[in-house]
Coordinates of C-alpha atoms and ligand atoms in Angstrom, one line a residue:
Chain A
M67 CA 65.3 -32.4 201.2
I68 CA 62.3 -31.3 203.3
R69 CA 59.9 -33.7 205.0
F70 CA 57.0 -32.8 207.3
D71 CA 55.5 -35.8 209.1
R72 CA 52.1 -35.1 210.8
V73 CA 53.4 -31.8 212.1
S74 CA 51.3 -29.7 214.4
K75 CA 52.2 -26.3 215.9
R76 CA 50.3 -24.8 218.8
Y77 CA 51.4 -21.4 220.0
A78 CA 51.6 -20.4 223.6
S79 CA 48.3 -18.5 223.1
G80 CA 46.7 -21.9 222.6
R81 CA 46.1 -21.3 218.9
E82 CA 46.8 -24.3 216.7
A83 CA 48.4 -22.8 213.6
L84 CA 49.2 -26.2 212.0
S85 CA 47.4 -29.5 212.5
G86 CA 48.9 -32.8 211.2
V87 CA 50.6 -31.4 208.2
S88 CA 52.6 -33.9 206.1
F89 CA 54.4 -33.2 202.8
E90 CA 57.7 -33.7 201.1
I91 CA 59.8 -31.5 198.9
A92 CA 62.5 -33.1 196.8
A93 CA 66.1 -31.7 196.5
G94 CA 66.3 -29.4 193.5
E95 CA 62.5 -28.8 193.5
M96 CA 60.8 -25.3 193.6
V97 CA 57.4 -25.2 195.2
F98 CA 54.9 -22.7 196.3
L99 CA 53.3 -22.7 199.7
T100 CA 49.9 -21.1 199.4
G101 CA 46.9 -20.3 201.5
R102 CA 45.0 -17.3 202.8
S103 CA 46.4 -15.0 205.4
G104 CA 46.7 -16.8 208.7
A105 CA 46.6 -20.2 207.0
G106 CA 50.0 -21.1 208.5
K107 CA 52.5 -20.4 205.7
S108 CA 55.0 -18.5 207.8
S109 CA 54.6 -21.1 210.6
V110 CA 55.7 -23.8 208.1
L111 CA 58.7 -21.7 207.0
R112 CA 59.7 -21.0 210.6
L113 CA 59.7 -24.7 211.3
I114 CA 61.9 -25.3 208.3
A115 CA 64.4 -22.6 209.4
L116 CA 64.4 -23.9 212.9
L117 CA 63.1 -20.7 214.3
Q118 CA 60.7 -22.7 216.3
H119 CA 59.9 -26.4 217.1
P120 CA 56.8 -28.3 216.3
S121 CA 54.4 -29.2 219.1
R122 CA 54.0 -32.6 217.5
G123 CA 55.3 -34.5 214.5
Q124 CA 58.7 -34.6 212.9
V125 CA 60.5 -32.1 210.6
Q126 CA 63.4 -33.1 208.5
V127 CA 65.4 -30.6 206.5
L128 CA 68.6 -31.1 204.5
G129 CA 68.7 -34.7 205.7
K130 CA 68.5 -33.9 209.4
D131 CA 65.8 -34.5 211.9
L132 CA 65.6 -31.0 213.4
S133 CA 64.4 -32.1 216.8
K134 CA 67.7 -34.0 217.2
L135 CA 69.9 -31.2 215.9
P136 CA 72.1 -30.0 218.8
Q137 CA 72.0 -26.3 219.7
S138 CA 75.7 -25.9 218.7
H139 CA 74.9 -27.1 215.1
I140 CA 72.1 -24.6 214.5
P141 CA 74.3 -21.7 213.2
A142 CA 76.0 -24.0 210.6
F143 CA 72.5 -25.3 209.7
R144 CA 71.2 -21.8 209.1
R145 CA 74.2 -20.9 207.0
Q146 CA 73.0 -23.6 204.5
L147 CA 69.7 -21.9 204.3
G148 CA 68.8 -18.6 202.7
M149 CA 65.7 -17.0 204.1
V150 CA 63.6 -14.1 202.8
F151 CA 61.6 -12.7 205.6
Q152 CA 58.1 -11.4 205.2
D153 CA 59.2 -8.3 207.3
H154 CA 62.6 -8.0 205.6
R155 CA 64.6 -8.0 208.8
L156 CA 67.2 -5.6 207.7
L157 CA 69.8 -3.8 209.8
I158 CA 68.5 -0.2 209.6
D159 CA 71.8 1.4 210.7
R160 CA 73.9 -0.4 208.1
S161 CA 74.3 0.1 204.4
V162 CA 72.7 -2.1 201.8
F163 CA 76.1 -3.5 201.1
D164 CA 76.6 -4.5 204.8
N165 CA 73.2 -6.0 205.0
V166 CA 73.7 -8.2 202.0
A167 CA 77.2 -9.1 203.1
L168 CA 76.1 -10.3 206.5
P169 CA 75.7 -14.0 205.7
L170 CA 79.1 -14.0 204.0
V171 CA 80.7 -12.3 207.0
V172 CA 79.3 -14.8 209.5
A173 CA 80.5 -17.6 207.2
H174 CA 84.1 -16.0 207.2
T175 CA 84.2 -15.5 203.4
P176 CA 87.4 -13.9 202.3
L177 CA 87.1 -10.1 201.7
A178 CA 88.0 -10.3 198.0
D179 CA 85.2 -12.7 197.3
L180 CA 82.8 -10.9 199.5
D181 CA 82.7 -7.7 197.5
K182 CA 82.3 -9.5 194.2
R183 CA 79.4 -11.7 195.5
V184 CA 77.5 -8.9 197.2
R185 CA 77.6 -6.9 194.0
A186 CA 76.5 -9.9 191.9
A187 CA 73.6 -10.5 194.3
L188 CA 72.5 -6.8 194.2
D189 CA 72.8 -6.8 190.5
Q190 CA 70.4 -9.8 190.3
V191 CA 67.7 -7.9 192.2
G192 CA 68.4 -4.7 190.3
L193 CA 69.7 -2.6 193.2
L194 CA 73.4 -2.3 192.4
D195 CA 73.0 1.5 192.3
R196 CA 71.7 1.7 195.9
I197 CA 74.6 -0.2 197.4
Q198 CA 75.6 2.5 199.8
A199 CA 72.0 3.5 200.8
R200 CA 70.5 2.8 204.2
P201 CA 67.4 0.6 204.3
L202 CA 65.1 3.4 205.5
E203 CA 66.1 5.4 202.4
L204 CA 64.6 2.7 200.3
S205 CA 61.1 2.0 199.2
V206 CA 59.4 -1.1 200.7
G207 CA 59.8 -3.0 197.5
E208 CA 63.5 -2.1 197.4
Q209 CA 63.9 -3.2 201.0
Q210 CA 62.3 -6.5 200.1
R211 CA 64.8 -7.0 197.3
V212 CA 67.7 -6.3 199.6
G213 CA 66.3 -9.1 201.8
I214 CA 66.2 -11.3 198.7
A215 CA 69.8 -10.4 197.8
R216 CA 70.9 -11.3 201.3
A217 CA 69.1 -14.7 201.1
I218 CA 70.8 -15.7 197.8
V219 CA 74.3 -14.2 198.3
G220 CA 75.6 -17.2 200.1
R221 CA 74.3 -19.5 197.3
P222 CA 72.6 -21.8 199.9
P223 CA 71.4 -25.2 198.9
L224 CA 68.0 -24.3 200.4
L225 CA 66.1 -21.1 199.8
V226 CA 63.1 -20.3 201.8
A227 CA 61.1 -17.1 200.9
D228 CA 58.2 -15.7 202.8
E229 CA 56.1 -13.5 200.5
P230 CA 59.1 -12.3 198.6
T231 CA 57.1 -10.5 196.0
G232 CA 54.4 -9.1 198.4
N233 CA 55.5 -5.5 197.8
L234 CA 56.7 -5.8 194.2
D235 CA 54.9 -4.9 190.9
P236 CA 54.0 -7.7 188.6
Q237 CA 57.0 -7.1 186.3
L238 CA 59.5 -7.2 189.2
S239 CA 57.7 -10.2 190.8
R240 CA 58.2 -12.1 187.6
E241 CA 61.9 -11.2 187.5
I242 CA 62.3 -12.4 191.1
M243 CA 60.6 -15.7 190.2
A244 CA 62.8 -16.0 187.2
L245 CA 65.8 -15.5 189.5
F246 CA 64.6 -18.2 191.9
G247 CA 64.1 -20.4 188.8
R248 CA 67.7 -20.0 187.8
L249 CA 68.8 -20.8 191.4
R250 CA 66.7 -24.0 191.2
D251 CA 68.3 -24.8 187.9
A252 CA 71.7 -24.4 189.5
G253 CA 70.7 -27.1 192.0
A254 CA 69.0 -25.3 194.9
T255 CA 65.8 -26.3 196.5
V256 CA 63.3 -23.4 196.7
V257 CA 60.2 -22.9 198.9
V258 CA 58.1 -19.8 198.3
A259 CA 55.2 -18.8 200.4
S260 CA 52.8 -16.6 198.5
H261 CA 49.1 -15.6 198.2
D262 CA 49.7 -14.1 194.8
M263 CA 47.6 -16.7 193.0
A264 CA 48.2 -15.2 189.6
L265 CA 51.9 -15.5 190.0
V266 CA 51.6 -19.1 191.3
R267 CA 49.4 -20.2 188.4
E268 CA 51.6 -18.5 185.9
S269 CA 54.6 -20.3 187.2
G270 CA 53.0 -23.7 186.7
L271 CA 54.9 -25.0 189.8
R272 CA 53.6 -27.4 192.4
Q273 CA 51.8 -25.8 195.2
I274 CA 51.3 -27.0 198.8
Q275 CA 48.1 -25.4 199.8
L276 CA 47.2 -24.7 203.4
V277 CA 43.7 -24.0 204.7
D278 CA 43.4 -23.1 208.4
G279 CA 46.6 -24.9 209.3
R280 CA 45.7 -28.1 207.3
L281 CA 46.7 -29.3 203.9
A282 CA 43.9 -28.5 201.4
D283 CA 42.1 -31.7 200.2
G284 CA 44.5 -34.0 198.7
G285 CA 47.2 -31.9 200.3
V286 CA 49.2 -31.2 197.2
A287 CA 47.7 -29.6 194.2
P288 CA 49.4 -29.1 190.9
Chain B
M19 CA 95.5 -17.6 210.1
S20 CA 95.4 -14.3 208.2
G21 CA 91.7 -14.7 207.9
W22 CA 91.5 -15.2 211.6
L23 CA 93.6 -12.1 212.2
A24 CA 91.5 -10.0 209.8
R25 CA 88.3 -11.1 211.6
H26 CA 89.7 -10.1 215.0
L27 CA 91.1 -6.8 213.6
Q28 CA 87.7 -6.1 212.1
A29 CA 85.9 -6.8 215.4
L30 CA 88.4 -4.6 217.2
L31 CA 88.0 -1.7 214.8
F32 CA 84.2 -2.1 214.8
A33 CA 84.1 -1.9 218.6
L34 CA 86.5 1.1 218.6
G35 CA 84.3 2.8 216.0
R36 CA 81.3 2.4 218.3
L37 CA 83.1 3.8 221.3
V38 CA 84.3 6.8 219.3
R39 CA 80.9 7.5 217.9
A40 CA 79.5 8.0 221.5
P41 CA 82.4 10.0 223.0
W42 CA 80.5 11.2 226.1
A43 CA 79.2 7.9 227.2
T44 CA 82.5 6.3 226.4
G45 CA 84.3 9.0 228.3
F46 CA 82.3 8.6 231.5
T47 CA 82.7 4.9 231.5
V48 CA 86.4 5.1 230.9
A49 CA 86.7 7.7 233.7
V50 CA 84.9 5.5 236.2
I51 CA 87.2 2.6 235.3
A52 CA 90.3 4.8 235.4
I53 CA 89.4 6.0 238.9
A54 CA 88.8 2.5 240.1
L55 CA 92.2 1.5 238.8
T56 CA 94.0 4.6 239.9
L57 CA 93.1 4.3 243.6
P58 CA 94.7 0.9 244.3
A59 CA 97.5 1.5 241.9
G60 CA 98.4 4.8 243.5
F61 CA 98.2 3.2 246.9
A62 CA 100.4 0.4 245.8
L63 CA 102.9 2.8 244.4
L64 CA 103.0 4.7 247.7
V65 CA 103.5 1.5 249.7
E66 CA 106.3 0.5 247.3
S67 CA 108.1 3.8 247.7
A68 CA 107.8 3.6 251.5
S69 CA 109.0 0.0 251.6
R70 CA 112.1 0.9 249.6
V71 CA 113.0 3.3 252.4
S72 CA 112.3 0.8 255.1
D73 CA 114.4 -1.8 253.3
Q74 CA 117.4 0.6 253.3
A75 CA 116.8 1.4 256.9
A76 CA 116.2 -2.1 258.1
T77 CA 119.9 -3.1 257.9
A78 CA 120.8 0.0 259.9
I79 CA 119.4 -0.6 263.4
D80 CA 121.5 1.2 266.0
L81 CA 121.4 1.0 269.7
S82 CA 122.3 4.1 271.8
V83 CA 123.4 3.4 275.3
Y84 CA 122.9 6.5 277.5
F85 CA 125.0 6.4 280.7
K86 CA 124.1 8.1 283.9
L87 CA 125.4 11.6 284.1
E88 CA 128.0 11.0 286.8
T89 CA 129.6 8.0 285.0
P90 CA 133.3 8.8 284.3
L91 CA 134.5 8.4 280.7
P92 CA 137.1 5.6 281.4
E93 CA 134.4 3.4 282.7
V94 CA 132.4 4.0 279.5
Q95 CA 135.4 3.3 277.4
Q96 CA 136.0 0.1 279.3
R97 CA 132.5 -1.0 278.6
A98 CA 133.0 -0.1 274.9
A99 CA 136.1 -2.2 274.7
Q100 CA 134.1 -5.1 276.3
L101 CA 131.4 -4.7 273.6
R102 CA 133.9 -4.7 270.8
T103 CA 134.9 -8.3 271.6
R104 CA 131.4 -9.6 271.2
P105 CA 130.5 -11.3 268.0
E106 CA 127.0 -10.0 267.8
V107 CA 128.3 -6.4 267.7
S108 CA 129.7 -5.1 264.5
T109 CA 130.7 -1.5 265.4
V110 CA 131.0 0.4 268.6
Q111 CA 131.5 4.1 268.9
V112 CA 131.9 6.2 272.1
I113 CA 130.4 9.7 271.9
T114 CA 131.7 11.6 274.9
A115 CA 129.6 14.3 276.6
E116 CA 132.0 16.9 275.3
Q117 CA 131.7 15.8 271.7
A118 CA 128.0 15.7 271.9
L119 CA 127.8 19.2 273.4
R120 CA 130.1 20.5 270.7
Q121 CA 128.0 18.9 268.0
L122 CA 124.9 20.3 269.5
Q123 CA 126.4 23.8 269.7
Q124 CA 127.3 23.6 266.0
D125 CA 124.1 22.2 264.8
S126 CA 121.6 24.2 266.8
G127 CA 123.1 27.6 266.8
L128 CA 122.3 27.7 270.5
A129 CA 126.0 28.0 271.4
A130 CA 125.5 31.0 273.7
A131 CA 122.6 29.5 275.6
L132 CA 124.4 26.2 276.1
A133 CA 127.6 28.0 277.2
A134 CA 125.5 29.8 279.8
L135 CA 124.5 26.5 281.3
G136 CA 127.9 26.0 282.7
D137 CA 127.6 22.2 283.4
N138 CA 127.4 19.9 280.4
P139 CA 123.9 18.5 280.6
L140 CA 124.6 15.6 278.2
P141 CA 125.5 12.0 279.0
Q142 CA 128.2 9.9 277.6
V143 CA 126.9 7.6 274.9
I144 CA 127.9 4.4 273.3
S145 CA 126.5 3.9 269.9
L146 CA 126.6 0.4 268.6
R147 CA 125.4 -1.5 265.6
P148 CA 124.6 -5.2 265.9
S149 CA 126.1 -7.5 263.3
A150 CA 123.7 -8.5 260.5
S151 CA 123.2 -11.9 262.0
A152 CA 122.1 -10.4 265.3
S153 CA 119.7 -7.8 263.8
G154 CA 116.5 -9.9 264.4
P155 CA 113.9 -8.4 266.7
A156 CA 114.5 -11.0 269.4
A157 CA 118.3 -10.7 269.4
I158 CA 118.1 -6.9 269.5
D159 CA 115.7 -7.0 272.3
A160 CA 117.9 -9.4 274.3
L161 CA 120.9 -7.1 273.8
R162 CA 118.9 -4.1 274.8
R163 CA 117.8 -5.7 278.0
E164 CA 121.3 -6.8 278.9
L165 CA 122.8 -3.4 278.3
A166 CA 119.9 -1.7 280.2
A167 CA 120.7 -3.9 283.2
W168 CA 124.2 -2.5 283.5
P169 CA 124.4 -0.3 286.7
Q170 CA 125.8 2.8 285.0
V171 CA 123.3 2.8 282.2
E172 CA 120.4 5.2 282.3
V173 CA 118.5 4.0 279.2
V174 CA 119.0 2.1 276.0
Q175 CA 117.3 3.3 272.9
V176 CA 116.8 1.2 269.8
D177 CA 117.0 3.7 266.9
G178 CA 115.7 1.2 264.4
D179 CA 112.4 0.7 266.2
W180 CA 110.5 2.9 263.9
T181 CA 111.6 0.9 260.8
R182 CA 110.2 -2.2 262.4
R183 CA 106.9 -0.4 263.0
L184 CA 107.0 1.0 259.5
T185 CA 107.5 -2.5 258.1
A186 CA 104.5 -3.7 260.1
I187 CA 102.4 -0.8 259.0
L188 CA 103.5 -1.3 255.4
A189 CA 102.5 -5.0 255.5
L190 CA 99.1 -3.8 256.8
L191 CA 98.8 -1.2 254.1
R192 CA 99.8 -3.7 251.4
R193 CA 97.0 -6.0 252.5
L194 CA 94.6 -3.1 252.6
A195 CA 95.7 -2.1 249.1
L196 CA 95.0 -5.7 247.9
T197 CA 91.6 -5.7 249.5
V198 CA 90.6 -2.3 248.2
G199 CA 92.1 -3.3 244.8
G200 CA 90.1 -6.5 244.8
L201 CA 86.9 -4.7 245.5
L202 CA 87.5 -2.1 242.9
A203 CA 88.4 -4.8 240.4
L204 CA 85.0 -6.3 241.0
G205 CA 83.5 -2.8 240.5
V206 CA 85.2 -2.6 237.1
V207 CA 83.9 -6.0 236.1
A208 CA 80.4 -4.9 237.2
V209 CA 80.6 -1.6 235.4
V210 CA 81.7 -3.1 232.2
G211 CA 79.3 -6.0 232.5
N212 CA 76.4 -3.6 232.9
I213 CA 77.4 -1.4 230.0
I214 CA 77.7 -4.5 227.8
R215 CA 74.3 -5.8 229.0
L216 CA 72.7 -2.5 228.0
E217 CA 74.6 -2.6 224.7
I218 CA 73.3 -6.1 223.9
H219 CA 69.8 -4.9 224.7
S220 CA 70.1 -1.9 222.4
R221 CA 71.5 -4.1 219.6
R222 CA 68.9 -6.9 220.1
A223 CA 67.6 -6.6 216.5
E224 CA 71.0 -6.9 215.0
I225 CA 71.9 -9.9 217.2
D226 CA 68.6 -11.5 216.2
I227 CA 69.3 -11.0 212.5
T228 CA 72.9 -12.2 212.8
Q229 CA 71.6 -15.4 214.5
L230 CA 69.1 -15.8 211.7
V231 CA 71.7 -15.8 209.0
G232 CA 73.8 -18.3 211.0
G233 CA 76.2 -16.2 213.0
S234 CA 77.8 -18.4 215.6
P235 CA 77.7 -17.4 219.3
A236 CA 81.5 -16.7 219.1
F237 CA 80.9 -14.4 216.2
I238 CA 78.2 -12.6 218.0
R239 CA 80.0 -12.4 221.2
R240 CA 83.3 -11.1 219.7
P241 CA 82.6 -7.4 219.3
F242 CA 81.2 -7.2 222.8
L243 CA 84.3 -8.8 224.2
Y244 CA 86.4 -6.3 222.3
T245 CA 84.3 -3.5 223.6
G246 CA 84.8 -4.6 227.2
A247 CA 88.6 -5.0 226.6
L248 CA 88.7 -1.6 225.0
Y249 CA 86.9 0.0 228.0
G250 CA 89.4 -1.7 230.4
G251 CA 92.4 -0.7 228.3
L252 CA 91.4 2.9 227.8
G253 CA 90.6 3.1 231.5
A254 CA 94.1 1.8 232.3
V255 CA 95.7 4.4 229.9
L256 CA 93.8 7.2 231.7
A257 CA 94.6 5.7 235.1
M258 CA 98.3 5.8 234.1
L259 CA 98.0 9.5 233.1
L260 CA 96.4 10.3 236.4
L261 CA 99.1 8.4 238.3
T262 CA 101.9 10.1 236.4
F263 CA 100.3 13.5 236.9
G264 CA 99.6 12.8 240.5
S265 CA 103.2 11.6 241.3
L266 CA 104.6 14.7 239.5
L267 CA 102.3 16.9 241.5
L268 CA 103.2 15.2 244.8
A269 CA 106.9 14.6 244.2
T270 CA 108.3 17.9 245.3
P271 CA 106.2 18.4 248.5
V272 CA 106.8 14.8 249.5
S273 CA 110.6 15.0 249.1
Q274 CA 110.6 18.3 251.0
L275 CA 108.7 16.6 253.8
A276 CA 111.1 13.6 253.7
V277 CA 114.2 15.8 253.8
S278 CA 112.8 17.7 256.8
Y279 CA 112.8 14.3 258.6
G280 CA 116.3 13.5 257.3
S281 CA 115.0 10.7 255.0
H282 CA 115.7 10.0 251.3
F283 CA 112.1 9.0 250.7
A284 CA 111.0 9.8 247.2
L285 CA 107.7 9.0 245.6
A286 CA 108.2 6.4 242.9
A287 CA 106.9 7.5 239.5
P288 CA 105.0 4.9 237.6
G289 CA 107.2 3.3 234.9
W290 CA 106.7 0.9 231.9
R291 CA 106.4 -2.1 234.2
E292 CA 103.6 -0.5 236.1
F293 CA 101.9 0.6 232.9
A294 CA 102.1 -2.9 231.5
A295 CA 100.6 -4.4 234.7
L296 CA 97.9 -1.8 234.8
L297 CA 97.0 -2.3 231.1
A298 CA 96.9 -6.0 231.5
A299 CA 94.7 -5.7 234.6
G300 CA 92.3 -3.2 232.8
V301 CA 92.0 -5.3 229.7
L302 CA 91.5 -8.5 231.7
L303 CA 88.8 -7.0 234.0
G304 CA 87.0 -5.4 231.0
L305 CA 87.1 -8.7 229.2
T306 CA 85.8 -10.5 232.2
G307 CA 82.9 -8.2 232.6
A308 CA 82.0 -8.4 229.0
W309 CA 82.3 -12.1 229.0
I310 CA 80.0 -12.6 231.9
A311 CA 77.4 -10.2 230.5
A312 CA 77.6 -11.6 227.0
S313 CA 77.4 -15.2 228.1
R314 CA 74.4 -14.5 230.3
Q315 CA 72.6 -12.2 227.9
L316 CA 73.2 -14.1 224.6
A317 CA 72.2 -17.4 226.2
A318 CA 68.9 -15.8 227.1
L319 CA 68.3 -14.4 223.6
H320 CA 66.7 -16.6 220.9
P321 CA 65.9 -15.3 217.5
R322 CA 62.3 -14.6 217.0
F323 CA 60.5 -14.5 213.8
E324 CA 57.5 -12.2 213.6
S325 CA 55.4 -11.8 210.6
Ligands
ATP442 N1 53.9 -16.2 217.7 C1 52.6 -16.5 217.6 N2 51.8 -16.6 218.7 C2 50.5 -16.9 218.6 N3 49.9 -17.1 217.5 C3 50.6 -17.0 216.3 C4 52.0 -16.7 216.3 N4 52.4 -16.6 215.1 C5 51.3 -16.9 214.3 N5 50.2 -17.1 215.0 C6 48.9 -17.5 214.5 O1 49.1 -18.7 213.8 C7 48.3 -18.6 212.6 C8 49.2 -18.8 211.4 O2 50.1 -17.7 211.3 P1 51.1 -17.6 210.1 O3 51.9 -16.4 210.4 O4 51.8 -18.9 209.9 O5 50.1 -17.3 208.8 P2 50.5 -16.9 207.3 O6 49.9 -18.0 206.5 O7 51.9 -16.7 207.2 O8 49.7 -15.6 207.1 P3 50.1 -14.3 206.3 O9 49.8 -14.6 204.8 O10 49.2 -13.2 206.8 O11 51.5 -14.0 206.5 C9 47.6 -17.2 212.6 O12 46.3 -17.4 213.0 C10 48.4 -16.5 213.6 O13 47.6 -15.6 214.3
MG443 MG1 53.1 -15.1 206.8

């Protein structure tokens, strides 16, 4: 499903955020990407979502070598991928409904389905009662959950979440993780970047640990 | 198919909603476009009205042959009979000096003054109309020269000369209208293009996010194209109102002026055909401007991911 082969990423500033990172994530697997702030977690997720290209090495996602994916195929590729952004990335002048509906709208989902699925997604993150609110009328944690609802509403085969519980209380964090678990059980592959070590340990899931842009010794820890 | 229709309808309504929510900005832009469309369209309308008159007049070129004052009438009538036998002449009419004087007395109300002159100051005249096949400029000119060379003839006047000049002027004006219209069309494209460029800038975050969730370039471009088309369409509607209003305002004074010159010239009011053409032009120009701006701008944008 996802395969990194000696991937390095050097930014224009000259900073090498990732150095020779290799790992694999199987289809239907749910894993954590861990590491301290600045370790390179978001950089890995950006490479998976084709928001940037590696400086060296090869990234394969959903069976495709991303360096060989033509520009015109990128929108279709992104529609197969639900992404929760660390900074939420909501449209501040649209309602919660419109924000969550966006992936369905760009995928030309019929209107009848659209309403039902947006409501279902919002229900799963506990925000059905805020459906007409604007993002700025929401707490940061609520905004984060809108971002999560938007990532799951299209039922993508691959879910990539960057600190999805960073602004949530422990109770809500566990509920979101349980939600991701159910998506995994339904067949999705789930990658979660987090530095909430308590949550990671509690989940008992495999973690890919980054230290200063490299895999921690052994690379993959249980 | 119905999904396709719904998507386009949605994009159209969305674009319309945006325009309505910024009435002042929209109004100014639409006004600029309307003026740019009104000028060449009004010009064209004027040229069309004038050319209708010149078309009517073009078939009615008359030659007036003025004889020297001392020429006796029988001589003139003999010349007229001679002319009637020629194939390139369709009608020939002798206007005697007496007839002309009587006519002048009736028309001018200067009867007393003319009577006081004693001698009739007017010449005998043959008025002739060439047949349709001999109405070309070269044929008319040849005929005029021939008649002018007759010893009794003082002067030959081609009454249709002004129509030929008018036709030439109209051809020039038509070309001018096309040139001005072309330039102003480019102006509309530039105005709409610039508006769309700014709009894309101000909606950068939205475009980014739409790209991040997999919106295709066509999907992202669509509302901007509708915005451009709407600007052009609304500009055309306003231009049409301006033209109708302008032609109503000018119709009476223009026809009064025309009547004073003995002409039936009437300003053509814009009709449905003109409206359809204007609307098509407006929409097309708006669409073109939006397309250029959207293609250039969106190609330059790539989604960024900042955390
Ligand atoms: N666009 C960029 N240009 C230059 N350097 C960058 C850029 N993005 C990230 N970096 C650097 O790359 C390194 C890894 O950044 P990254 O965002 O992947 O870390 P992270 O593990 O997600 O951290 P956090 O937990 O704080 O989100 C950091 O040192 C960061 O400063
Ligand atoms: Mg990060």
